[in-house]
PDB file of C-alpha atoms and ligand atoms in Angstrom:
ATOM      1  CA  UNK Q 154      -0.167  -0.206  -0.030  1.00 81.00           C
ATOM      2  CA  UNK Q 155       0.719   3.315  -0.288  1.00 96.00           C
ATOM      3  CA  UNK Q 156       3.232   4.694   2.319  1.00 97.00           C
ATOM      4  CA  UNK Q 157       2.062   8.060   4.186  1.00 98.00           C
ATOM      5  CA  UNK Q 158       3.786  11.180   3.319  1.00 98.00           C
ATOM      6  CA  UNK Q 159       4.051  14.141   5.707  1.00 98.00           C
ATOM      7  CA  UNK Q 160       5.516  17.300   3.629  1.00 99.00           C
ATOM      8  CA  UNK Q 161       6.092  20.456   4.931  1.00 99.00           C
ATOM      9  CA  UNK Q 162       5.846  24.135   3.179  1.00 99.00           C
ATOM     10  CA  UNK Q 163       7.629  26.627   4.729  1.00 98.00           C
ATOM     11  CA  UNK Q 164       6.351  29.189   2.389  1.00 98.00           C
ATOM     12  CA  UNK Q 165       8.256  32.843   2.650  1.00 98.00           C
ATOM     13  CA  UNK Q 166       9.258  31.362   6.015  1.00 98.00           C
ATOM     14  CA  UNK Q 167      12.893  30.802   7.363  1.00 98.00           C
ATOM     15  CA  UNK Q 168      16.336  32.577   7.708  1.00 98.00           C
ATOM     16  CA  UNK Q 169      19.752  30.455   8.837  1.00 98.00           C
ATOM     17  CA  UNK Q 170      18.998  30.734  12.386  1.00 98.00           C
ATOM     18  CA  UNK Q 171      16.184  28.569  11.536  1.00 98.00           C
ATOM     19  CA  UNK Q 172      18.003  25.685  10.318  1.00 98.00           C
ATOM     20  CA  UNK Q 173      18.003  24.130  13.918  1.00 98.00           C
ATOM     21  CA  UNK Q 174      14.607  23.212  13.240  1.00 98.00           C
ATOM     22  CA  UNK Q 175      15.492  21.405   9.963  1.00 98.00           C
ATOM     23  CA  UNK Q 176      18.119  19.416  12.325  1.00 98.00           C
ATOM     24  CA  UNK Q 177      15.249  18.799  15.123  1.00 98.00           C
ATOM     25  CA  UNK Q 178      12.758  17.989  12.117  1.00 98.00           C
ATOM     26  CA  UNK Q 179      14.698  15.609  10.281  1.00 98.00           C
ATOM     27  CA  UNK Q 180      15.312  13.751  13.762  1.00 98.00           C
ATOM     28  CA  UNK Q 181      11.566  13.160  13.976  1.00 98.00           C
ATOM     29  CA  UNK Q 182      11.586  11.922  10.555  1.00 98.00           C
ATOM     30  CA  UNK Q 183      14.188   9.377  11.289  1.00 98.00           C
ATOM     31  CA  UNK Q 184      12.565   8.491  14.454  1.00 97.00           C
ATOM     32  CA  UNK Q 185       9.163   7.646  11.938  1.00 97.00           C
ATOM     33  CA  UNK Q 186      11.039   5.115   9.452  1.00 93.00           C
ATOM     34  CA  UNK Q 187       7.458   4.047   8.342  1.00 96.00           C
ATOM     35  CA  UNK Q 188       6.610   7.413   7.083  1.00 98.00           C
ATOM     36  CA  UNK Q 189       8.204   9.704   4.536  1.00 98.00           C
ATOM     37  CA  UNK Q 190       8.968  13.038   5.822  1.00 98.00           C
ATOM     38  CA  UNK Q 191      10.020  16.034   3.634  1.00 98.00           C
ATOM     39  CA  UNK Q 192      10.695  20.030   3.944  1.00 99.00           C
ATOM     40  CA  UNK Q 193      10.048  22.394   0.850  1.00 99.00           C
ATOM     41  CA  UNK Q 194      12.137  25.660   2.151  1.00 98.00           C
ATOM     42  CA  UNK Q 195      12.939  28.979   0.614  1.00 98.00           C
ATOM     43  CA  UNK Q 196      15.222  28.535  -2.173  1.00 98.00           C
ATOM     44  CA  UNK Q 197      17.846  30.367   0.261  1.00 98.00           C
ATOM     45  CA  UNK Q 198      17.582  27.570   2.835  1.00 98.00           C
ATOM     46  CA  UNK Q 199      17.677  24.539   0.249  1.00 98.00           C
ATOM     47  CA  UNK Q 200      21.466  23.770   0.223  1.00 98.00           C
ATOM     48  CA  UNK Q 201      22.433  24.418   3.469  1.00 98.00           C
ATOM     49  CA  UNK Q 202      19.087  22.441   5.230  1.00 98.00           C
ATOM     50  CA  UNK Q 203      20.210  19.449   2.450  1.00 98.00           C
ATOM     51  CA  UNK Q 204      23.612  19.531   4.520  1.00 98.00           C
ATOM     52  CA  UNK Q 205      22.027  19.158   7.678  1.00 98.00           C
ATOM     53  CA  UNK Q 206      18.886  17.528   6.830  1.00 98.00           C
ATOM     54  CA  UNK Q 207      20.579  14.064   6.733  1.00 98.00           C
ATOM     55  CA  UNK Q 208      18.135  11.115   4.744  1.00 98.00           C
ATOM     56  CA  UNK Q 209      15.374  13.529   4.827  1.00 98.00           C
ATOM     57  CA  UNK Q 210      14.496  15.329   1.433  1.00 98.00           C
ATOM     58  CA  UNK Q 211      14.927  18.933   0.957  1.00 99.00           C
ATOM     59  CA  UNK Q 212      12.689  20.332  -2.019  1.00 98.00           C
ATOM     60  CA  UNK Q 213      11.304  23.855  -3.211  1.00 98.00           C
ATOM     61  CA  UNK Q 214       8.233  25.217  -3.509  1.00 98.00           C
ATOM     62  CA  UNK Q 215       8.197  26.339  -7.287  1.00 98.00           C
ATOM     63  CA  UNK Q 216      10.470  25.340 -10.253  1.00 98.00           C
ATOM     64  CA  UNK Q 217      10.425  27.769 -13.535  1.00 98.00           C
ATOM     65  CA  UNK Q 218       9.288  25.553 -16.802  1.00 98.00           C
ATOM     66  CA  UNK Q 219      12.160  26.441 -18.859  1.00 98.00           C
ATOM     67  CA  UNK Q 220      15.713  24.998 -18.248  1.00 97.00           C
ATOM     68  CA  UNK Q 221      17.433  27.716 -18.304  1.00 97.00           C
ATOM     69  CA  UNK Q 222      17.403  31.144 -19.977  1.00 98.00           C
ATOM     70  CA  UNK Q 223      16.590  34.978 -19.699  1.00 98.00           C
ATOM     71  CA  UNK Q 224      14.231  35.002 -16.938  1.00 98.00           C
ATOM     72  CA  UNK Q 225      14.807  36.930 -14.315  1.00 98.00           C
ATOM     73  CA  UNK Q 226      14.466  35.976 -10.972  1.00 97.00           C
ATOM     74  CA  UNK Q 227      13.800  32.595 -11.593  1.00 98.00           C
ATOM     75  CA  UNK Q 228      14.796  29.243 -10.498  1.00 98.00           C
ATOM     76  CA  UNK Q 229      15.293  26.106 -12.829  1.00 98.00           C
ATOM     77  CA  UNK Q 230      15.135  22.417 -12.134  1.00 98.00           C
ATOM     78  CA  UNK Q 231      18.947  22.074 -13.067  1.00 98.00           C
ATOM     79  CA  UNK Q 232      19.224  24.880 -10.431  1.00 98.00           C
ATOM     80  CA  UNK Q 233      17.504  23.195  -7.575  1.00 98.00           C
ATOM     81  CA  UNK Q 234      19.331  19.661  -8.011  1.00 98.00           C
ATOM     82  CA  UNK Q 235      23.043  21.646  -8.570  1.00 98.00           C
ATOM     83  CA  UNK Q 236      22.038  22.804  -4.624  1.00 97.00           C
ATOM     84  CA  UNK Q 237      20.870  19.268  -3.567  1.00 98.00           C
ATOM     85  CA  UNK Q 238      16.707  19.111  -3.778  1.00 98.00           C
ATOM     86  CA  UNK Q 239      14.978  16.202  -4.193  1.00 98.00           C
ATOM     87  CA  UNK Q 240      11.643  17.731  -4.796  1.00 98.00           C
ATOM     88  CA  UNK Q 241       9.056  20.904  -5.453  1.00 99.00           C
ATOM     89  CA  UNK Q 242       5.440  22.010  -5.026  1.00 99.00           C
ATOM     90  CA  UNK Q 243       4.312  22.973  -8.334  1.00 98.00           C
ATOM     91  CA  UNK Q 244       0.732  24.583  -8.756  1.00 98.00           C
ATOM     92  CA  UNK Q 245       0.225  25.678  -5.078  1.00 98.00           C
ATOM     93  CA  UNK Q 246      -3.024  27.882  -4.893  1.00 97.00           C
ATOM     94  CA  UNK Q 247      -0.846  30.936  -3.632  1.00 98.00           C
ATOM     95  CA  UNK Q 248       1.294  30.480  -6.815  1.00 98.00           C
ATOM     96  CA  UNK Q 249      -1.875  30.795  -8.530  1.00 97.00           C
ATOM     97  CA  UNK Q 250      -3.390  33.753  -6.654  1.00 97.00           C
ATOM     98  CA  UNK Q 251      -0.009  35.780  -6.305  1.00 97.00           C
ATOM     99  CA  UNK Q 252       1.337  35.053  -9.795  1.00 97.00           C
ATOM    100  CA  UNK Q 253      -1.342  34.124 -11.210  1.00 98.00           C
ATOM    101  CA  UNK Q 254       0.187  30.664 -12.216  1.00 98.00           C
ATOM    102  CA  UNK Q 255      -2.466  28.227 -14.338  1.00 98.00           C
ATOM    103  CA  UNK Q 256      -2.929  24.391 -14.330  1.00 98.00           C
ATOM    104  CA  UNK Q 257      -1.092  24.581 -17.800  1.00 98.00           C
ATOM    105  CA  UNK Q 258       2.002  26.354 -16.113  1.00 98.00           C
ATOM    106  CA  UNK Q 259       1.588  23.526 -12.971  1.00 98.00           C
ATOM    107  CA  UNK Q 260       1.884  20.930 -15.898  1.00 98.00           C
ATOM    108  CA  UNK Q 261       4.953  22.428 -17.735  1.00 98.00           C
ATOM    109  CA  UNK Q 262       6.751  23.228 -14.415  1.00 98.00           C
ATOM    110  CA  UNK Q 263       5.776  19.302 -13.076  1.00 98.00           C
ATOM    111  CA  UNK Q 264       7.246  18.463 -16.729  1.00 98.00           C
ATOM    112  CA  UNK Q 265      10.150  20.205 -16.119  1.00 98.00           C
ATOM    113  CA  UNK Q 266      10.981  18.919 -12.594  1.00 98.00           C
ATOM    114  CA  UNK Q 267      10.945  15.539 -13.890  1.00 98.00           C
ATOM    115  CA  UNK Q 268      12.987  16.439 -16.529  1.00 98.00           C
ATOM    116  CA  UNK Q 269      15.544  17.272 -13.936  1.00 98.00           C
ATOM    117  CA  UNK Q 270      14.846  14.139 -11.730  1.00 98.00           C
ATOM    118  CA  UNK Q 271      12.851  16.119  -9.099  1.00 98.00           C
ATOM    119  CA  UNK Q 272      10.087  14.514  -7.338  1.00 98.00           C
ATOM    120  CA  UNK Q 273       7.065  16.919  -7.865  1.00 99.00           C
ATOM    121  CA  UNK Q 274       4.259  17.832  -5.367  1.00 99.00           C
ATOM    122  CA  UNK Q 275       1.316  18.689  -8.203  1.00 99.00           C
ATOM    123  CA  UNK Q 276      -1.645  21.115  -5.857  1.00 98.00           C
ATOM    124  CA  UNK Q 277      -5.198  21.588  -6.547  1.00 98.00           C
ATOM    125  CA  UNK Q 278      -7.974  22.781  -4.775  1.00 98.00           C
ATOM    126  CA  UNK Q 279     -11.094  25.004  -4.730  1.00 98.00           C
ATOM    127  CA  UNK Q 280     -11.773  28.496  -3.385  1.00 97.00           C
ATOM    128  CA  UNK Q 281     -14.537  29.193  -0.930  1.00 97.00           C
ATOM    129  CA  UNK Q 282     -16.789  30.903  -3.490  1.00 97.00           C
ATOM    130  CA  UNK Q 283     -16.317  27.201  -5.807  1.00 97.00           C
ATOM    131  CA  UNK Q 284     -17.385  25.637  -2.837  1.00 97.00           C
ATOM    132  CA  UNK Q 285     -20.041  27.559  -1.977  1.00 97.00           C
ATOM    133  CA  UNK Q 286     -21.341  27.482  -5.894  1.00 98.00           C
ATOM    134  CA  UNK Q 287     -20.894  23.448  -5.337  1.00 97.00           C
ATOM    135  CA  UNK Q 288     -18.437  23.624  -8.157  1.00 98.00           C
ATOM    136  CA  UNK Q 289     -15.686  22.037  -5.860  1.00 98.00           C
ATOM    137  CA  UNK Q 290     -15.333  18.492  -7.814  1.00 98.00           C
ATOM    138  CA  UNK Q 291     -15.534  19.760 -11.412  1.00 98.00           C
ATOM    139  CA  UNK Q 292     -12.788  22.401 -10.535  1.00 98.00           C
ATOM    140  CA  UNK Q 293     -10.474  19.583  -8.918  1.00 98.00           C
ATOM    141  CA  UNK Q 294     -10.933  17.296 -11.784  1.00 98.00           C
ATOM    142  CA  UNK Q 295     -10.423  19.780 -14.157  1.00 98.00           C
ATOM    143  CA  UNK Q 296      -7.482  21.193 -12.362  1.00 98.00           C
ATOM    144  CA  UNK Q 297      -6.006  17.274 -12.343  1.00 98.00           C
ATOM    145  CA  UNK Q 298      -6.943  16.923 -16.130  1.00 98.00           C
ATOM    146  CA  UNK Q 299      -5.102  20.049 -16.989  1.00 98.00           C
ATOM    147  CA  UNK Q 300      -2.267  19.887 -14.911  1.00 98.00           C
ATOM    148  CA  UNK Q 301      -1.334  16.098 -14.755  1.00 98.00           C
ATOM    149  CA  UNK Q 302       2.069  16.079 -16.396  1.00 98.00           C
ATOM    150  CA  UNK Q 303       2.930  12.400 -19.174  1.00 96.00           C
ATOM    151  CA  UNK Q 304       4.110   9.671 -17.370  1.00 97.00           C
ATOM    152  CA  UNK Q 305       2.544  10.235 -13.831  1.00 98.00           C
ATOM    153  CA  UNK Q 306       3.105   7.876 -11.273  1.00 98.00           C
ATOM    154  CA  UNK Q 307       3.835   7.431  -7.757  1.00 98.00           C
ATOM    155  CA  UNK Q 308       7.652   6.731  -8.082  1.00 97.00           C
ATOM    156  CA  UNK Q 309       7.892  10.779  -8.556  1.00 98.00           C
ATOM    157  CA  UNK Q 310       4.310  12.503  -8.471  1.00 98.00           C
ATOM    158  CA  UNK Q 311       2.086  13.201  -5.252  1.00 98.00           C
ATOM    159  CA  UNK Q 312      -0.973  15.080  -5.833  1.00 98.00           C
ATOM    160  CA  UNK Q 313      -2.372  17.417  -3.223  1.00 98.00           C
ATOM    161  CA  UNK Q 314      -5.718  18.514  -2.641  1.00 98.00           C
ATOM    162  CA  UNK Q 315      -5.460  22.011  -0.724  1.00 98.00           C
ATOM    163  CA  UNK Q 316      -8.993  23.863  -0.628  1.00 98.00           C
ATOM    164  CA  UNK Q 317      -7.662  27.564  -0.482  1.00 97.00           C
ATOM    165  CA  UNK Q 318     -10.406  28.776   1.905  1.00 97.00           C
ATOM    166  CA  UNK Q 319      -8.716  26.106   4.649  1.00 98.00           C
ATOM    167  CA  UNK Q 320      -4.891  27.051   3.907  1.00 97.00           C
ATOM    168  CA  UNK Q 321      -3.624  29.167   7.001  1.00 96.00           C
ATOM    169  CA  UNK Q 322      -7.113  29.565   8.497  1.00 97.00           C
ATOM    170  CA  UNK Q 323      -7.391  26.935  10.721  1.00 96.00           C
ATOM    171  CA  UNK Q 324     -10.574  25.957   8.975  1.00 96.00           C
ATOM    172  CA  UNK Q 325     -10.926  22.429   7.627  1.00 96.00           C
ATOM    173  CA  UNK Q 326     -13.711  20.563   5.176  1.00 97.00           C
ATOM    174  CA  UNK Q 327     -15.654  17.777   6.930  1.00 98.00           C
ATOM    175  CA  UNK Q 328     -13.743  14.477   6.648  1.00 98.00           C
ATOM    176  CA  UNK Q 329     -16.470  13.355   4.652  1.00 98.00           C
ATOM    177  CA  UNK Q 330     -15.983  16.857   2.249  1.00 98.00           C
ATOM    178  CA  UNK Q 331     -12.321  15.405   2.175  1.00 98.00           C
ATOM    179  CA  UNK Q 332     -12.933  11.723   1.460  1.00 98.00           C
ATOM    180  CA  UNK Q 333     -15.461  12.980  -1.361  1.00 98.00           C
ATOM    181  CA  UNK Q 334     -13.276  15.075  -2.881  1.00 98.00           C
ATOM    182  CA  UNK Q 335     -10.352  12.433  -2.572  1.00 98.00           C
ATOM    183  CA  UNK Q 336     -12.364   9.722  -4.220  1.00 98.00           C
ATOM    184  CA  UNK Q 337     -12.958  12.019  -6.728  1.00 98.00           C
ATOM    185  CA  UNK Q 338      -9.207  12.987  -7.205  1.00 98.00           C
ATOM    186  CA  UNK Q 339      -8.458   9.404  -7.341  1.00 98.00           C
ATOM    187  CA  UNK Q 340     -10.971   8.383 -10.290  1.00 98.00           C
ATOM    188  CA  UNK Q 341      -9.493  10.898 -12.180  1.00 98.00           C
ATOM    189  CA  UNK Q 342      -5.914   9.622 -11.617  1.00 98.00           C
ATOM    190  CA  UNK Q 343      -7.512   6.239 -12.780  1.00 98.00           C
ATOM    191  CA  UNK Q 344      -9.117   7.500 -15.679  1.00 98.00           C
ATOM    192  CA  UNK Q 345      -6.049   9.492 -16.705  1.00 98.00           C
ATOM    193  CA  UNK Q 346      -3.110   6.992 -16.261  1.00 98.00           C
ATOM    194  CA  UNK Q 347      -5.117   3.711 -15.320  1.00 98.00           C
ATOM    195  CA  UNK Q 348      -3.418   1.273 -12.680  1.00 97.00           C
ATOM    196  CA  UNK Q 349      -0.558   3.851 -12.196  1.00 97.00           C
ATOM    197  CA  UNK Q 350      -3.028   5.630 -10.365  1.00 97.00           C
ATOM    198  CA  UNK Q 351      -3.248   3.444  -7.376  1.00 97.00           C
ATOM    199  CA  UNK Q 352       0.757   4.432  -6.750  1.00 98.00           C
ATOM    200  CA  UNK Q 353       0.213   7.872  -6.494  1.00 98.00           C
ATOM    201  CA  UNK Q 354      -0.594   9.357  -3.205  1.00 98.00           C
ATOM    202  CA  UNK Q 355      -2.913  12.180  -2.631  1.00 98.00           C
ATOM    203  CA  UNK Q 356      -2.495  14.430   0.281  1.00 98.00           C
ATOM    204  CA  UNK Q 357      -4.753  16.874   2.153  1.00 98.00           C
ATOM    205  CA  UNK Q 358      -3.813  20.106   2.822  1.00 98.00           C
ATOM    206  CA  UNK Q 359      -4.922  22.846   4.472  1.00 98.00           C
ATOM    207  CA  UNK Q 360      -4.901  23.997   8.627  1.00 98.00           C
ATOM    208  CA  UNK Q 361      -3.252  20.331   9.389  1.00 98.00           C
ATOM    209  CA  UNK Q 362      -2.166  20.588  13.202  1.00 98.00           C
ATOM    210  CA  UNK Q 363      -1.346  18.118  15.825  1.00 98.00           C
ATOM    211  CA  UNK Q 364      -5.086  18.492  16.944  1.00 98.00           C
ATOM    212  CA  UNK Q 365      -6.691  17.341  13.484  1.00 98.00           C
ATOM    213  CA  UNK Q 366      -3.981  15.121  11.929  1.00 98.00           C
ATOM    214  CA  UNK Q 367      -5.194  11.601  13.069  1.00 97.00           C
ATOM    215  CA  UNK Q 368      -8.471  11.388  11.745  1.00 98.00           C
ATOM    216  CA  UNK Q 369      -7.508  13.768   8.528  1.00 98.00           C
ATOM    217  CA  UNK Q 370      -4.636  10.879   7.784  1.00 98.00           C
ATOM    218  CA  UNK Q 371      -7.319   8.007   8.585  1.00 97.00           C
ATOM    219  CA  UNK Q 372      -9.314   9.220   5.835  1.00 98.00           C
ATOM    220  CA  UNK Q 373      -9.941   6.982   2.825  1.00 96.00           C
ATOM    221  CA  UNK Q 374      -7.671   7.866   0.007  1.00 96.00           C
ATOM    222  CA  UNK Q 375      -5.674  10.444   2.284  1.00 98.00           C
ATOM    223  CA  UNK Q 376      -1.985   9.142   1.887  1.00 98.00           C
ATOM    224  CA  UNK Q 377      -0.352  12.345   3.626  1.00 98.00           C
ATOM    225  CA  UNK Q 378      -0.478  15.687   4.479  1.00 98.00           C
ATOM    226  CA  UNK Q 379       0.730  19.305   2.871  1.00 98.00           C
ATOM    227  CA  UNK Q 380       1.405  21.379   5.996  1.00 98.00           C
ATOM    228  CA  UNK Q 381       2.332  25.004   6.088  1.00 98.00           C
ATOM    229  CA  UNK Q 382       2.119  27.067   9.584  1.00 98.00           C
ATOM    230  CA  UNK Q 383       2.544  24.205  11.718  1.00 98.00           C
ATOM    231  CA  UNK Q 384       5.736  22.410   9.584  1.00 98.00           C
ATOM    232  CA  UNK Q 385       8.046  25.435  11.229  1.00 98.00           C
ATOM    233  CA  UNK Q 386       9.203  23.638  14.324  1.00 98.00           C
ATOM    234  CA  UNK Q 387       9.181  20.261  15.793  1.00 98.00           C
ATOM    235  CA  UNK Q 388       7.347  21.072  18.337  1.00 98.00           C
ATOM    236  CA  UNK Q 389       4.188  21.250  15.705  1.00 98.00           C
ATOM    237  CA  UNK Q 390       5.312  19.219  12.649  1.00 98.00           C
ATOM    238  CA  UNK Q 391       6.183  16.242  15.149  1.00 98.00           C
ATOM    239  CA  UNK Q 392       2.901  15.663  16.755  1.00 98.00           C
ATOM    240  CA  UNK Q 393       1.646  15.620  12.789  1.00 98.00           C
ATOM    241  CA  UNK Q 394       4.667  12.908  11.769  1.00 98.00           C
ATOM    242  CA  UNK Q 395       4.025  10.729  14.758  1.00 98.00           C
ATOM    243  CA  UNK Q 396       0.084  10.736  14.109  1.00 98.00           C
ATOM    244  CA  UNK Q 397       1.309   9.328  10.551  1.00 98.00           C
ATOM    245  CA  UNK Q 398       3.394   7.178  12.129  1.00 98.00           C
ATOM    246  CA  UNK Q 399       0.872   5.460  14.429  1.00 97.00           C
ATOM    247  CA  UNK Q 400      -1.238   5.034  11.364  1.00 96.00           C
ATOM    248  CA  UNK Q 401       1.668   3.261   9.725  1.00 96.00           C
ATOM    249  CA  UNK Q 402       1.979   1.140  12.757  1.00 95.00           C
ATOM    250  CA  UNK Q 403      -1.572  -0.163  12.905  1.00 92.00           C
ATOM    251  CA  UNK Q 404      -1.634  -0.644   9.129  1.00 84.00           C
TER     252      UNK Q 404
HETATM  253  P1  13P P  57      -1.210  25.842   6.189  1.00 89.89           P
HETATM  254  O1  13P P  57      -1.187  24.019   7.313  1.00 89.89           O
HETATM  255  O2  13P P  57      -0.718  26.800   6.811  1.00 89.89           O
HETATM  256  O3  13P P  57      -2.895  25.878   6.366  1.00 89.89           O
HETATM  257  O4  13P P  57      -1.132  25.576   4.517  1.00 89.89           O
HETATM  258  C1  13P P  57      -1.043  24.864   3.963  1.00 89.89           C
HETATM  259  C2  13P P  57      -0.789  25.017   2.927  1.00 89.89           C
HETATM  260  O5  13P P  57      -0.839  26.048   1.560  1.00 89.89           O
HETATM  261  C3  13P P  57       0.716  23.858   2.442  1.00 89.89           C
HETATM  262  O6  13P P  57       1.203  24.203   1.034  1.00 89.89           O
END
């Protein structure tokens, strides 16, 4: 079966002074051998974090679709590999909102990441207005359809469902709503890539904490969590890793 994955997204947080938190989180990850744990950090911390993170993979939060060129301020997959990153997030809703990225951009970025041997966490998720209008399922299906890269399989690709209205708000969907979207996402993957869909992990993200992790992670088709605010310290992230480890232990 699919191993649980607990991924941290530090967003635009973290200076070198926080490398000690990376060390502590890596130790918590090492103490949970049945669970995969990684941290997606600001570009400026990746190389230093790789040096202290031991076996815990360190990733980025974005990558450019081109391999190199005249793209001021952007980072290529080759650059990420060069500083030791092993994965990247693409299509995060904050980039869709702030940088006007589309599902097609996410597709191109995921494709570029793969060219450079990076693992990918591909994000999808509806806005509050879309949910209120009863369109959440259709939005997620459409985002997956437009952004899923060729050759998608679980050895390099993970999907993350992050309802935008649940990010950083303390609000989460009901477990039934999470299960419903994850089932729809799983069916969409199956429709697009057949049996390979069975190996692709689908994470839930949006206000995951130590208090709600165990019930969310035990929900059908939830293969892990993508965690923002609660991934910054081991005090907050450790209990989420522990919850995943407990579920893995129970089998
Ligand atoms: P929060 O866990 O802070 O709600 O953020 C979720 C997220 O956007 C992770 O990518």
